[in-house]
mmCIF file of C-alpha atoms in Angstrom:
data_model
loop_
_atom_site.group_PDB
_atom_site.id
_atom_site.type_symbol
_atom_site.label_atom_id
_atom_site.label_comp_id
_atom_site.label_asym_id
_atom_site.label_seq_id
_atom_site.Cartn_x
_atom_site.Cartn_y
_atom_site.Cartn_z
ATOM 1 C CA MET A 1 -6.206 -6.502 -18.671
ATOM 2 C CA TYR A 2 -2.927 -8.291 -19.700
ATOM 3 C CA ALA A 3 -2.009 -9.856 -23.002
ATOM 4 C CA ASN A 4 0.008 -13.037 -21.858
ATOM 5 C CA THR A 5 -2.645 -15.725 -20.276
ATOM 6 C CA THR A 6 -0.037 -18.449 -19.637
ATOM 7 C CA THR A 7 2.724 -16.533 -17.418
ATOM 8 C CA THR A 8 2.423 -15.068 -13.871
ATOM 9 C CA LEU A 9 4.687 -12.674 -12.111
ATOM 10 C CA HIS A 10 4.319 -13.172 -8.239
ATOM 11 C CA TYR A 11 4.843 -9.791 -6.552
ATOM 12 C CA LEU A 12 5.665 -9.685 -3.227
ATOM 13 C CA TYR A 13 4.677 -6.597 -1.554
ATOM 14 C CA ASP A 14 3.809 -4.359 1.604
ATOM 15 C CA PRO A 15 2.179 -1.266 1.041
ATOM 16 C CA LEU A 16 4.038 0.613 3.903
ATOM 17 C CA CYS A 17 7.369 -0.262 1.995
ATOM 18 C CA GLY A 18 8.870 2.814 0.070
ATOM 19 C CA TRP A 19 10.958 0.198 -2.447
ATOM 20 C CA CYS A 20 7.564 -1.232 -3.575
ATOM 21 C CA TYR A 21 6.258 2.079 -4.042
ATOM 22 C CA GLY A 22 9.643 2.937 -6.059
ATOM 23 C CA ALA A 23 8.454 -0.087 -8.298
ATOM 24 C CA ALA A 24 4.769 0.771 -9.158
ATOM 25 C CA PRO A 25 5.472 1.979 -12.413
ATOM 26 C CA LEU A 26 7.113 -1.507 -13.244
ATOM 27 C CA VAL A 27 4.359 -3.304 -11.727
ATOM 28 C CA LYS A 28 1.566 -1.228 -13.570
ATOM 29 C CA ALA A 29 3.641 -1.831 -16.881
ATOM 30 C CA ALA A 30 3.759 -5.672 -16.047
ATOM 31 C CA ARG A 31 -0.157 -5.643 -15.422
ATOM 32 C CA GLU A 32 -0.694 -4.667 -19.245
ATOM 33 C CA ILE A 33 1.293 -7.749 -20.640
ATOM 34 C CA LEU A 34 1.334 -10.616 -17.426
ATOM 35 C CA HIS A 35 -0.944 -11.792 -14.636
ATOM 36 C CA VAL A 36 0.389 -10.201 -11.874
ATOM 37 C CA GLN A 37 -0.161 -12.043 -8.508
ATOM 38 C CA PRO A 38 0.151 -10.115 -5.423
ATOM 39 C CA HIS A 39 1.465 -11.758 -1.980
ATOM 40 C CA GLY A 40 1.375 -9.446 1.146
ATOM 41 C CA GLY A 41 4.480 -9.266 3.168
ATOM 42 C CA GLY A 42 2.959 -7.921 6.408
ATOM 43 C CA MET A 43 6.204 -5.748 6.743
ATOM 44 C CA MET A 44 4.468 -3.776 9.674
ATOM 45 C CA THR A 45 1.821 -5.781 11.173
ATOM 46 C CA GLY A 46 1.324 -7.216 14.501
ATOM 47 C CA ALA A 47 3.899 -6.817 16.910
ATOM 48 C CA ARG A 48 5.803 -4.920 14.253
ATOM 49 C CA ARG A 49 3.460 -2.121 13.658
ATOM 50 C CA GLN A 50 4.861 1.347 14.557
ATOM 51 C CA ALA A 51 3.990 4.194 15.855
ATOM 52 C CA VAL A 52 5.808 7.416 13.982
ATOM 53 C CA THR A 53 8.813 8.695 16.125
ATOM 54 C CA PRO A 54 11.713 10.459 14.983
ATOM 55 C CA GLN A 55 13.663 7.263 15.058
ATOM 56 C CA LEU A 56 11.466 6.121 12.501
ATOM 57 C CA ARG A 57 11.798 9.071 10.397
ATOM 58 C CA ALA A 58 15.312 9.185 10.869
ATOM 59 C CA PHE A 59 15.342 5.360 9.397
ATOM 60 C CA VAL A 60 12.744 6.070 6.308
ATOM 61 C CA ARG A 61 13.910 9.216 5.017
ATOM 62 C CA PRO A 62 17.345 8.847 3.547
ATOM 63 C CA HIS A 63 15.622 5.144 1.888
ATOM 64 C CA ASP A 64 12.859 7.152 0.317
ATOM 65 C CA GLN A 65 15.707 9.822 -0.814
ATOM 66 C CA ARG A 66 17.333 7.193 -2.270
ATOM 67 C CA ILE A 67 14.226 5.593 -3.826
ATOM 68 C CA ALA A 68 13.088 8.934 -5.453
ATOM 69 C CA GLN A 69 16.557 9.317 -6.954
ATOM 70 C CA LEU A 70 16.667 5.716 -8.561
ATOM 71 C CA SER A 71 12.993 5.326 -9.334
ATOM 72 C CA GLY A 72 11.676 9.104 -9.685
ATOM 73 C CA GLN A 73 8.910 8.216 -7.791
ATOM 74 C CA PRO A 74 7.609 10.967 -6.019
ATOM 75 C CA PHE A 75 7.232 11.723 -2.094
ATOM 76 C CA GLY A 76 4.866 14.413 -1.435
ATOM 77 C CA GLU A 77 5.565 17.385 1.409
ATOM 78 C CA PRO A 78 2.453 16.309 2.980
ATOM 79 C CA TYR A 79 4.166 12.652 3.797
ATOM 80 C CA LEU A 80 7.655 14.260 3.844
ATOM 81 C CA ASP A 81 6.828 17.156 6.147
ATOM 82 C CA GLY A 82 3.567 16.252 7.408
ATOM 83 C CA LEU A 83 2.966 12.188 7.814
ATOM 84 C CA LEU A 84 6.411 11.600 9.062
ATOM 85 C CA HIS A 85 6.051 14.230 11.768
ATOM 86 C CA ASP A 86 2.817 12.965 12.815
ATOM 87 C CA THR A 87 3.362 11.319 15.898
ATOM 88 C CA ASN A 88 -0.560 10.162 16.430
ATOM 89 C CA ALA A 89 -0.085 8.121 13.239
ATOM 90 C CA VAL A 90 0.665 4.427 13.005
ATOM 91 C CA PHE A 91 2.069 2.758 10.362
ATOM 92 C CA ASP A 92 0.122 -0.889 10.303
ATOM 93 C CA SER A 93 0.495 -2.745 6.690
ATOM 94 C CA GLY A 94 -2.734 -5.070 8.130
ATOM 95 C CA PRO A 95 -5.451 -2.442 6.745
ATOM 96 C CA PRO A 96 -4.228 -1.637 3.687
ATOM 97 C CA THR A 97 -3.604 -5.146 3.121
ATOM 98 C CA ALA A 98 -6.850 -6.062 3.770
ATOM 99 C CA ALA A 99 -8.220 -2.978 1.655
ATOM 100 C CA MET A 100 -6.248 -4.548 -1.244
ATOM 101 C CA LEU A 101 -7.873 -7.990 -0.674
ATOM 102 C CA ALA A 102 -11.464 -6.448 -0.287
ATOM 103 C CA ALA A 103 -11.092 -4.562 -3.771
ATOM 104 C CA GLU A 104 -10.201 -7.802 -5.469
ATOM 105 C CA GLU A 105 -12.794 -9.580 -3.651
ATOM 106 C CA MET A 106 -15.131 -7.000 -4.860
ATOM 107 C CA ALA A 107 -14.008 -6.026 -8.451
ATOM 108 C CA GLY A 108 -10.474 -7.603 -9.383
ATOM 109 C CA ARG A 109 -8.926 -4.357 -8.126
ATOM 110 C CA GLY A 110 -6.774 -5.469 -5.884
ATOM 111 C CA LEU A 111 -3.450 -4.173 -7.356
ATOM 112 C CA ASP A 112 -5.296 -0.579 -8.394
ATOM 113 C CA MET A 113 -6.128 -0.152 -4.817
ATOM 114 C CA LEU A 114 -2.429 -1.034 -3.880
ATOM 115 C CA ALA A 115 -1.066 1.722 -6.112
ATOM 116 C CA ARG A 116 -3.786 4.293 -5.080
ATOM 117 C CA LEU A 117 -2.900 3.565 -1.325
ATOM 118 C CA GLN A 118 1.012 3.590 -2.190
ATOM 119 C CA THR A 119 0.165 7.440 -3.504
ATOM 120 C CA ALA A 120 -2.276 8.412 -0.471
ATOM 121 C CA HIS A 121 0.492 7.359 1.545
ATOM 122 C CA TYR A 122 3.910 8.858 -0.514
ATOM 123 C CA VAL A 123 2.402 11.746 -1.894
ATOM 124 C CA GLU A 124 -0.714 12.826 -0.140
ATOM 125 C CA GLY A 125 0.433 12.077 3.524
ATOM 126 C CA ARG A 126 -2.519 10.175 4.482
ATOM 127 C CA ARG A 127 -3.153 7.591 7.155
ATOM 128 C CA ILE A 128 -3.714 4.204 4.908
ATOM 129 C CA ALA A 129 -4.141 2.197 7.878
ATOM 130 C CA GLU A 130 -7.653 4.034 9.244
ATOM 131 C CA ARG A 131 -10.528 2.477 8.115
ATOM 132 C CA ALA A 132 -12.003 6.146 7.067
ATOM 133 C CA VAL A 133 -9.266 6.510 4.442
ATOM 134 C CA LEU A 134 -9.535 2.663 3.448
ATOM 135 C CA VAL A 135 -12.993 3.637 2.710
ATOM 136 C CA ASP A 136 -12.919 6.860 0.945
ATOM 137 C CA VAL A 137 -9.925 5.696 -1.236
ATOM 138 C CA ALA A 138 -12.268 2.960 -2.054
ATOM 139 C CA THR A 139 -15.052 5.027 -3.190
ATOM 140 C CA ALA A 140 -12.443 7.088 -5.481
ATOM 141 C CA LEU A 141 -11.914 3.776 -7.086
ATOM 142 C CA GLY A 142 -15.319 3.285 -7.582
ATOM 143 C CA LEU A 143 -16.240 1.100 -5.124
ATOM 144 C CA ASP A 144 -19.566 1.054 -3.026
ATOM 145 C CA PRO A 145 -18.407 2.416 -0.023
ATOM 146 C CA GLY A 146 -21.323 0.392 2.082
ATOM 147 C CA ILE A 147 -20.463 -2.826 0.440
ATOM 148 C CA PHE A 148 -16.637 -2.139 0.478
ATOM 149 C CA ALA A 149 -16.510 -1.343 4.333
ATOM 150 C CA GLU A 150 -18.402 -4.914 4.885
ATOM 151 C CA THR A 151 -15.799 -6.655 2.837
ATOM 152 C CA LEU A 152 -12.730 -4.944 4.698
ATOM 153 C CA GLU A 153 -14.004 -6.338 8.085
ATOM 154 C CA ARG A 154 -14.184 -9.833 6.246
ATOM 155 C CA GLN A 155 -10.793 -9.617 5.177
ATOM 156 C CA PHE A 156 -9.041 -9.121 8.942
ATOM 157 C CA GLY A 157 -8.256 -11.917 10.906
ATOM 158 C CA SER A 158 -7.927 -15.386 9.017
ATOM 159 C CA ALA A 159 -7.770 -14.044 5.703
ATOM 160 C CA LEU A 160 -5.495 -11.370 6.003
ATOM 161 C CA GLN A 161 -3.205 -13.681 7.844
ATOM 162 C CA ALA A 162 -3.915 -16.005 4.836
ATOM 163 C CA HIS A 163 -2.843 -13.799 2.625
ATOM 164 C CA ILE A 164 0.288 -12.741 4.460
#
């Protein structure tokens, strides 16, 4: 937990934001001394969700290279050479944000879920908008998969919109 209970860091994030992934070590360090209150940005939700296309890949690759250079955060081959070439994949911030909210509701582990989802996406090249992947990540965090799946479903709709 954090040492300073009187100060809150408000963290605006999106699970599909490369710069948020680049800042993950700073968020981790901040959590050791401050209360960190996450606020989802909804960067790729609703009409802004996107299928992976050559255009999307061309847009994100130089940013990912810059983020890696400045932050030292790794971008794995399964992401760079797999997910970014998977034209069946859809980048949608809604489901991973809902997963973060579900982990927070269940066990106060929303930021742990966010960090693990960022790794699943940017290092492992996993489709973090898919419910099966979200349940798998939650299970790896020690959350009960059945209860997580139920809690996740409750986060969609008005709960997710209120958070964003």
